Amino acid sequence: PLVSVTARTYVRVMVGRSAVDYHESELVRLEGLKSQIAALQMRHLRYLDEAQVATADGTRSLSEWVSARLDVSHETGKALVRTMRRIEDRPGLAVALADGEATFDRVEALSRIQKDVGLLQHLDVAGVRRTAALKALITPEEEFRTADERFLVIQPSLDESWWRLWGGLDGASGALVDKVLTEAADQLPELPDGTRGDASWRKATALVELCISDDPPPAQVTVFVDAAEAATSNGQTGVVLEAGPRVGANALAAILCDATTEVVARTEDGRLMEYGRRLRVAPPSLRRAVLLRDGNVCIADACESRYRIEAHHIIPWTEGGPTDPENLISLCWFHHHVVVHERGFQPFRHPDHGRIRFRPPDRPR
């Protein structure tokens, strides 16, 4: 019986192993087909390049035309065009790609090396790229080109509630920006629940923090409110800033927390009603007094930051909180904008030591 059980188990394992081997080999075979397709694409692309199709269609470059025509990213379009032009005089790479002997990523990396070094099959693609980086010839013209091609695009969504950033930098500038953002991201403290967010979130938050000056002037903000819309949605609709972006209740609370504001409401019949004159929520003299009282340091528990300290209402001004010293506390930019206004944690004074701690958000504002 033991031998029989062992045999059955062996058969099941071998059948399972056979299925795994089949799917693995198919995955490799399909990658080879992708390489062959890329070789065919570049053959057609070479003809279209000679025909100057990009210029005829009014685009700035062939890579831009490719990314639009094929509906691929700008990086993918550039890689395809760049590799096509580089292997034009490298028949060995073109044949290896067309035969499926080398992947597109390997050929793209090898094409950066000026002389023929074979396929470097003993290295993975990352190793080929490192080798290419060491052997790449960087001419003054290439340096000027990468500097000239530096770009940054900031694109808002239709309602401007979300912004997308992308761009490109030369090697030295890219390394510098990455180093500064990484170091700034590493210095961000933990959130009150003990989490820190992933690396990309920390870098994005660090970028926003770096764009804020040490002593920003109070923003002159006009807020337009459609009273009927805002009343029925608790401020989640019907609120628009003077510059045009739509904002939600949390963003509005952050704006009103420490700004010069003017609120203009439109009633249901279309009449404009102005509520109050321009109001400085935290006058400079009061802000300085609060900061002096708190030792010019963030008083969030376990935080000793003296960087970009701001005055915050414990009871939000939008909920009737008074603008007086008892209701104002000194928080650093991270605890003020990220912890309170973005994440919704509620500050409170600890009864024993008076330091500020945060309750998790348990109700909508």
CSV table of C-alpha atoms in Angstrom, one decimal:
chain,number,residue,atom,x,y,z
A,1,PRO,CA,0.0,0.0,0.0
A,2,LEU,CA,2.8,2.5,0.8
A,3,VAL,CA,4.4,1.9,-2.6
A,4,SER,CA,1.0,2.4,-4.3
A,5,VAL,CA,0.4,5.7,-2.4
A,6,THR,CA,3.9,6.9,-3.3
A,7,ALA,CA,3.4,6.0,-6.9
A,8,ARG,CA,0.1,7.9,-7.1
A,9,THR,CA,1.7,11.0,-5.4
A,10,TYR,CA,4.6,10.8,-7.9
A,11,VAL,CA,2.2,10.7,-10.8
A,12,ARG,CA,0.3,13.7,-9.5
A,13,VAL,CA,3.5,15.6,-9.0
A,14,MET,CA,4.8,14.8,-12.4
A,15,VAL,CA,1.5,15.8,-14.0
A,16,GLY,CA,1.5,19.1,-12.1
A,17,ARG,CA,5.2,19.6,-13.0
A,18,SER,CA,4.4,18.9,-16.6
A,19,ALA,CA,1.6,21.6,-16.6
A,20,VAL,CA,3.9,24.1,-15.0
A,21,ASP,CA,6.7,23.4,-17.5
A,22,TYR,CA,4.2,23.8,-20.4
A,23,HIS,CA,2.9,27.2,-19.1
A,24,GLU,CA,6.5,28.4,-18.4
A,25,SER,CA,7.7,27.4,-21.9
A,26,GLU,CA,4.7,29.1,-23.5
A,27,LEU,CA,5.4,32.3,-21.5
A,28,VAL,CA,9.0,32.3,-22.9
A,29,ARG,CA,7.8,31.5,-26.4
A,30,LEU,CA,5.3,34.4,-26.3
A,31,GLU,CA,8.1,36.8,-25.2
A,32,GLY,CA,10.1,35.6,-28.2
A,33,LEU,CA,7.1,36.5,-30.4
A,34,LYS,CA,6.9,39.9,-28.9
A,35,SER,CA,10.6,40.4,-29.8
A,36,GLN,CA,9.8,39.4,-33.4
A,37,ILE,CA,6.9,41.7,-33.5
A,38,ALA,CA,9.1,44.6,-32.2
A,39,ALA,CA,11.5,43.8,-35.0
A,40,LEU,CA,8.7,44.1,-37.6
A,41,GLN,CA,7.5,47.3,-36.0
A,42,MET,CA,10.9,48.9,-36.3
A,43,ARG,CA,11.2,47.8,-40.0
A,44,HIS,CA,8.0,49.7,-40.8
A,45,LEU,CA,9.0,52.5,-38.5
A,46,ARG,CA,12.3,52.9,-40.4
A,47,TYR,CA,10.4,53.5,-43.6
A,48,LEU,CA,8.0,56.0,-41.9
A,49,ASP,CA,11.0,57.8,-40.5
A,50,GLU,CA,12.5,58.2,-43.9
A,51,ALA,CA,9.1,59.4,-45.2
A,52,GLN,CA,9.1,62.1,-42.4
A,53,VAL,CA,5.6,61.1,-41.4
A,54,ALA,CA,6.0,62.8,-38.0
A,55,THR,CA,6.7,66.2,-39.7
A,56,ALA,CA,3.8,65.7,-42.1
A,57,ASP,CA,1.4,65.1,-39.2
A,58,GLY,CA,2.7,68.2,-37.3
A,59,THR,CA,4.2,66.4,-34.3
A,60,ARG,CA,7.5,67.5,-32.8
A,61,SER,CA,9.3,64.2,-33.1
A,62,LEU,CA,8.9,60.7,-34.4
A,63,SER,CA,8.8,59.3,-30.8
A,64,GLU,CA,5.9,61.6,-30.0
A,65,TRP,CA,4.1,60.5,-33.2
A,66,VAL,CA,4.6,56.8,-32.3
A,67,SER,CA,3.3,57.2,-28.7
A,68,ALA,CA,0.2,58.9,-30.1
A,69,ARG,CA,-0.4,56.6,-33.0
A,70,LEU,CA,0.2,53.4,-31.1
A,71,ASP,CA,-1.4,54.6,-27.9
A,72,VAL,CA,1.7,53.8,-25.8
A,73,SER,CA,3.6,55.9,-23.2
A,74,HIS,CA,6.1,58.5,-24.3
A,75,GLU,CA,8.9,56.4,-22.8
A,76,THR,CA,7.8,53.3,-24.8
A,77,GLY,CA,7.7,55.4,-28.0
A,78,LYS,CA,11.1,56.9,-27.4
A,79,ALA,CA,12.6,53.4,-26.7
A,80,LEU,CA,11.2,52.0,-29.9
A,81,VAL,CA,12.4,54.9,-32.1
A,82,ARG,CA,15.8,55.1,-30.3
A,83,THR,CA,16.4,51.4,-30.7
A,84,MET,CA,15.3,51.4,-34.4
A,85,ARG,CA,17.9,54.1,-35.2
A,86,ARG,CA,20.7,52.6,-33.2
A,87,ILE,CA,20.5,49.1,-34.7
A,88,GLU,CA,20.3,50.3,-38.2
A,89,ASP,CA,24.0,49.8,-38.5
A,90,ARG,CA,24.0,46.8,-36.1
A,91,PRO,CA,22.7,43.9,-38.2
A,92,GLY,CA,23.6,41.4,-35.5
A,93,LEU,CA,21.2,42.9,-33.0
A,94,ALA,CA,18.5,43.3,-35.7
A,95,VAL,CA,18.8,39.6,-36.6
A,96,ALA,CA,18.8,38.5,-32.9
A,97,LEU,CA,15.6,40.4,-32.3
A,98,ALA,CA,13.9,39.2,-35.5
A,99,ASP,CA,14.7,35.6,-34.6
A,100,GLY,CA,13.4,35.9,-31.1
A,101,GLU,CA,16.9,35.1,-29.8
A,102,ALA,CA,17.1,38.3,-27.7
A,103,THR,CA,14.3,40.3,-26.1
A,104,PHE,CA,13.5,43.9,-27.0
A,105,ASP,CA,14.7,45.1,-23.6
A,106,ARG,CA,18.1,43.3,-24.1
A,107,VAL,CA,18.5,44.7,-27.6
A,108,GLU,CA,17.6,48.2,-26.5
A,109,ALA,CA,20.2,48.1,-23.7
A,110,LEU,CA,22.9,46.6,-26.1
A,111,SER,CA,22.2,49.2,-28.7
A,112,ARG,CA,23.5,51.8,-26.3
A,113,ILE,CA,27.0,50.3,-26.5
A,114,GLN,CA,28.9,51.7,-29.4
A,115,LYS,CA,30.8,48.5,-30.4
A,116,ASP,CA,29.6,45.0,-30.9
A,117,VAL,CA,29.9,43.0,-27.6
A,118,GLY,CA,27.6,40.1,-28.5
A,119,LEU,CA,24.4,39.5,-26.7
A,120,LEU,CA,26.0,39.2,-23.2
A,121,GLN,CA,23.8,36.3,-22.4
A,122,HIS,CA,25.7,35.7,-19.2
A,123,LEU,CA,24.1,38.9,-17.8
A,124,ASP,CA,20.5,39.7,-17.1
A,125,VAL,CA,18.9,42.8,-18.6
A,126,ALA,CA,19.8,44.8,-15.5
A,127,GLY,CA,23.5,43.7,-15.9
A,128,VAL,CA,23.4,44.7,-19.6
A,129,ARG,CA,22.1,48.1,-18.7
A,130,ARG,CA,24.8,48.6,-16.2
A,131,THR,CA,27.4,47.6,-18.7
A,132,ALA,CA,25.9,49.9,-21.3
A,133,ALA,CA,26.0,52.8,-18.8
A,134,LEU,CA,29.7,52.2,-18.2
A,135,LYS,CA,30.5,52.0,-21.9
A,136,ALA,CA,28.2,54.7,-23.2
A,137,LEU,CA,29.9,57.5,-25.0
A,138,ILE,CA,28.5,60.8,-23.7
A,139,THR,CA,29.4,63.6,-26.1
A,140,PRO,CA,29.0,67.4,-25.4
A,141,GLU,CA,26.2,67.4,-28.0
A,142,GLU,CA,24.5,64.6,-26.0
A,143,GLU,CA,24.8,66.5,-22.8
A,144,PHE,CA,23.3,69.7,-24.5
A,145,ARG,CA,20.5,67.6,-25.9
A,146,THR,CA,19.5,66.0,-22.6
A,147,ALA,CA,19.6,69.4,-20.9
A,148,ASP,CA,17.4,70.9,-23.7
A,149,GLU,CA,14.9,68.0,-23.5
A,150,ARG,CA,14.3,68.5,-19.8
A,151,PHE,CA,10.6,68.9,-19.3
A,152,LEU,CA,7.8,68.9,-16.7
A,153,VAL,CA,4.1,68.5,-17.4
A,154,ILE,CA,1.5,69.2,-14.8
A,155,GLN,CA,-2.0,68.2,-16.0
A,156,PRO,CA,-5.2,68.7,-13.9
A,157,SER,CA,-8.3,66.6,-14.2
A,158,LEU,CA,-11.4,68.2,-15.7
A,159,ASP,CA,-12.6,69.5,-12.3
A,160,GLU,CA,-9.0,70.2,-11.1
A,161,SER,CA,-9.4,68.0,-8.0
A,162,TRP,CA,-6.5,65.8,-9.0
A,163,TRP,CA,-3.2,66.7,-10.7
A,164,ARG,CA,-0.9,64.4,-12.7
A,165,LEU,CA,2.8,65.1,-13.0
A,166,TRP,CA,5.4,63.6,-15.4
A,167,GLY,CA,8.5,64.7,-17.1
A,168,GLY,CA,12.2,64.0,-17.8
A,169,LEU,CA,15.5,65.1,-16.6
A,170,ASP,CA,19.1,64.7,-17.5
A,171,GLY,CA,21.1,62.2,-15.5
A,172,ALA,CA,22.7,64.6,-13.0
A,173,SER,CA,19.5,66.6,-12.4
A,174,GLY,CA,17.4,63.4,-12.1
A,175,ALA,CA,19.8,62.0,-9.5
A,176,LEU,CA,19.8,65.2,-7.6
A,177,VAL,CA,16.0,65.5,-7.5
A,178,ASP,CA,15.6,61.8,-6.5
A,179,LYS,CA,18.2,62.2,-3.7
A,180,VAL,CA,16.5,65.4,-2.3
A,181,LEU,CA,13.0,63.9,-2.4
A,182,THR,CA,14.2,60.6,-0.9
A,183,GLU,CA,15.9,62.3,2.0
A,184,ALA,CA,13.0,64.6,2.6
A,185,ALA,CA,10.6,61.7,2.4
A,186,ASP,CA,12.7,59.7,4.9
A,187,GLN,CA,12.4,62.6,7.4
A,188,LEU,CA,8.6,62.6,7.4
A,189,PRO,CA,7.3,61.3,10.7
A,190,GLU,CA,4.9,58.5,11.2
A,191,LEU,CA,1.2,59.1,11.1
A,192,PRO,CA,-0.6,58.8,14.4
A,193,ASP,CA,-1.7,55.2,13.6
A,194,GLY,CA,1.9,54.1,13.2
A,195,THR,CA,2.0,53.9,9.4
A,196,ARG,CA,4.3,55.9,7.2
A,197,GLY,CA,2.7,55.4,3.7
A,198,ASP,CA,4.6,53.8,0.8
A,199,ALA,CA,7.7,55.4,-0.8
A,200,SER,CA,5.8,57.0,-3.7
A,201,TRP,CA,3.3,58.7,-1.3
A,202,ARG,CA,6.1,59.9,0.9
A,203,LYS,CA,8.0,61.4,-2.1
A,204,ALA,CA,4.9,63.2,-3.3
A,205,THR,CA,4.2,64.6,0.1
A,206,ALA,CA,7.8,65.7,0.4
A,207,LEU,CA,7.6,67.5,-2.9
A,208,VAL,CA,4.6,69.5,-1.7
A,209,GLU,CA,6.4,70.3,1.5
A,210,LEU,CA,9.5,71.5,-0.4
A,211,CYS,CA,7.4,73.8,-2.5
A,212,ILE,CA,6.1,75.7,0.5
A,213,SER,CA,8.2,78.6,1.7
A,214,ASP,CA,9.4,78.8,5.3
A,215,ASP,CA,7.1,81.8,6.1
A,216,PRO,CA,4.3,81.8,3.4
A,217,PRO,CA,2.1,84.9,3.3
A,218,PRO,CA,-1.6,84.3,4.2
A,219,ALA,CA,-3.4,83.3,1.1
A,220,GLN,CA,-6.0,85.8,-0.2
A,221,VAL,CA,-8.8,83.4,-1.0
A,222,THR,CA,-12.3,84.0,-2.3
A,223,VAL,CA,-14.6,81.0,-1.9
A,224,PHE,CA,-17.8,80.8,-3.9
A,225,VAL,CA,-20.6,78.7,-2.4
A,226,ASP,CA,-23.8,77.5,-4.1
A,227,ALA,CA,-25.9,77.5,-1.0
A,228,ALA,CA,-28.4,75.0,-2.2
A,229,GLU,CA,-25.8,72.5,-3.4
A,230,ALA,CA,-23.5,72.9,-0.4
A,231,ALA,CA,-26.3,72.6,2.2
A,232,THR,CA,-27.7,69.3,0.8
A,233,SER,CA,-24.2,67.7,0.6
A,234,ASN,CA,-22.6,69.1,3.7
A,235,GLY,CA,-20.1,71.1,1.6
A,236,GLN,CA,-19.1,68.2,-0.6
A,237,THR,CA,-20.5,69.9,-3.7
A,238,GLY,CA,-21.1,73.5,-4.7
A,239,VAL,CA,-17.8,75.0,-3.4
A,240,VAL,CA,-15.4,76.6,-5.9
A,241,LEU,CA,-12.3,78.7,-5.3
A,242,GLU,CA,-11.8,82.0,-7.1
A,243,ALA,CA,-9.1,80.5,-9.4
A,244,GLY,CA,-11.5,77.8,-10.5
A,245,PRO,CA,-10.7,74.5,-8.8
A,246,ARG,CA,-13.4,72.5,-7.1
A,247,VAL,CA,-12.6,71.6,-3.5
A,248,GLY,CA,-14.1,69.4,-0.9
A,249,ALA,CA,-14.9,70.1,2.7
A,250,ASN,CA,-11.5,69.0,4.0
A,251,ALA,CA,-9.6,71.1,1.6
A,252,LEU,CA,-11.8,74.1,2.3
A,253,ALA,CA,-11.2,73.6,6.1
A,254,ALA,CA,-7.5,73.7,5.4
A,255,ILE,CA,-7.7,76.8,3.3
A,256,LEU,CA,-9.9,78.6,5.9
A,257,CYS,CA,-7.7,77.5,8.8
A,258,ASP,CA,-5.0,80.1,8.2
A,259,ALA,CA,-5.8,82.4,5.4
A,260,THR,CA,-7.4,85.7,4.5
A,261,THR,CA,-10.8,84.6,3.2
A,262,GLU,CA,-13.9,86.1,1.6
A,263,VAL,CA,-16.9,83.8,1.4
A,264,VAL,CA,-19.5,84.6,-1.3
A,265,ALA,CA,-22.7,82.6,-1.4
A,266,ARG,CA,-25.2,82.3,-4.2
A,267,THR,CA,-28.8,81.6,-3.1
A,268,GLU,CA,-31.2,79.4,-4.9
A,269,ASP,CA,-32.7,82.2,-6.8
A,270,GLY,CA,-29.3,83.3,-8.1
A,271,ARG,CA,-28.7,86.3,-5.8
A,272,LEU,CA,-25.1,86.8,-4.6
A,273,MET,CA,-24.7,87.3,-0.8
A,274,GLU,CA,-21.4,88.2,0.8
A,275,TYR,CA,-20.9,86.8,4.2
A,276,GLY,CA,-18.4,88.9,6.1
A,277,ARG,CA,-15.6,91.1,4.9
A,278,ARG,CA,-12.1,89.8,4.3
A,279,LEU,CA,-11.2,88.1,7.6
A,280,ARG,CA,-7.6,87.3,8.7
A,281,VAL,CA,-8.2,84.0,10.6
A,282,ALA,CA,-4.9,84.1,12.4
A,283,PRO,CA,-3.5,87.6,12.6
A,284,PRO,CA,0.4,87.7,12.6
A,285,SER,CA,0.5,89.1,16.2
A,286,LEU,CA,-1.7,86.3,17.5
A,287,ARG,CA,0.2,83.7,15.5
A,288,ARG,CA,3.5,84.9,17.0
A,289,ALA,CA,2.1,84.9,20.5
A,290,VAL,CA,0.9,81.3,20.1
A,291,LEU,CA,4.2,80.2,18.6
A,292,LEU,CA,6.1,81.9,21.5
A,293,ARG,CA,3.8,80.2,24.1
A,294,ASP,CA,4.4,76.8,22.5
A,295,GLY,CA,8.2,77.3,22.3
A,296,ASN,CA,8.3,77.8,18.6
A,297,VAL,CA,8.1,74.0,18.1
A,298,CYS,CA,5.4,71.6,17.0
A,299,ILE,CA,3.6,70.4,20.1
A,300,ALA,CA,2.3,67.2,18.6
A,301,ASP,CA,3.4,64.4,20.9
A,302,ALA,CA,6.9,63.0,20.0
A,303,CYS,CA,7.5,65.7,17.4
A,304,GLU,CA,10.1,68.4,18.0
A,305,SER,CA,10.1,69.9,14.5
A,306,ARG,CA,10.7,73.7,14.3
A,307,TYR,CA,10.2,73.5,10.5
A,308,ARG,CA,7.3,75.5,9.0
A,309,ILE,CA,5.3,75.9,12.2
A,310,GLU,CA,1.7,76.9,11.7
A,311,ALA,CA,-1.2,77.9,13.9
A,312,HIS,CA,-4.2,75.5,13.9
A,313,HIS,CA,-7.7,75.7,15.4
A,314,ILE,CA,-8.4,72.7,17.7
A,315,ILE,CA,-12.1,73.4,17.1
A,316,PRO,CA,-12.2,74.2,13.4
A,317,TRP,CA,-13.1,77.7,12.4
A,318,THR,CA,-15.6,76.3,10.0
A,319,GLU,CA,-17.4,74.7,12.9
A,320,GLY,CA,-17.5,77.8,15.0
A,321,GLY,CA,-14.2,77.5,16.8
A,322,PRO,CA,-12.9,80.9,18.1
A,323,THR,CA,-9.7,82.5,16.9
A,324,ASP,CA,-8.1,82.9,20.3
A,325,PRO,CA,-5.0,81.5,22.0
A,326,GLU,CA,-6.9,78.8,23.9
A,327,ASN,CA,-8.2,77.3,20.6
A,328,LEU,CA,-4.9,77.7,18.7
A,329,ILE,CA,-2.0,75.3,18.7
A,330,SER,CA,1.4,75.2,17.0
A,331,LEU,CA,1.8,72.3,14.5
A,332,CYS,CA,4.4,71.6,11.9
A,333,TRP,CA,3.3,71.5,8.3
A,334,PHE,CA,3.2,67.7,8.3
A,335,HIS,CA,0.9,67.3,11.3
A,336,HIS,CA,-1.2,70.3,10.3
A,337,HIS,CA,-1.9,69.6,6.6
A,338,VAL,CA,-1.2,65.9,6.2
A,339,VAL,CA,-2.4,64.4,9.6
A,340,VAL,CA,-5.2,66.8,10.4
A,341,HIS,CA,-6.6,68.1,7.1
A,342,GLU,CA,-5.7,65.3,4.7
A,343,ARG,CA,-6.1,62.2,7.0
A,344,GLY,CA,-8.8,63.6,9.2
A,345,PHE,CA,-7.2,62.9,12.6
A,346,GLN,CA,-8.6,65.1,15.4
A,347,PRO,CA,-6.1,66.8,17.8
A,348,PHE,CA,-6.7,66.9,21.5
A,349,ARG,CA,-4.6,67.9,24.6
A,350,HIS,CA,-3.4,65.0,26.7
A,351,PRO,CA,-4.6,65.7,30.3
A,352,ASP,CA,-1.3,64.6,31.9
A,353,HIS,CA,1.4,66.4,29.9
A,354,GLY,CA,-0.6,68.8,27.7
A,355,ARG,CA,1.0,67.6,24.5
A,356,ILE,CA,-1.2,67.2,21.4
A,357,ARG,CA,-2.3,63.7,20.4
A,358,PHE,CA,-4.6,62.6,17.6
A,359,ARG,CA,-7.8,60.6,17.6
A,360,PRO,CA,-8.5,58.6,14.4
A,361,PRO,CA,-11.2,60.1,12.2
A,362,ASP,CA,-14.5,58.5,13.3
A,363,ARG,CA,-17.0,60.9,11.7
A,364,PRO,CA,-17.3,63.1,8.7
A,365,ARG,CA,-16.6,66.8,9.2
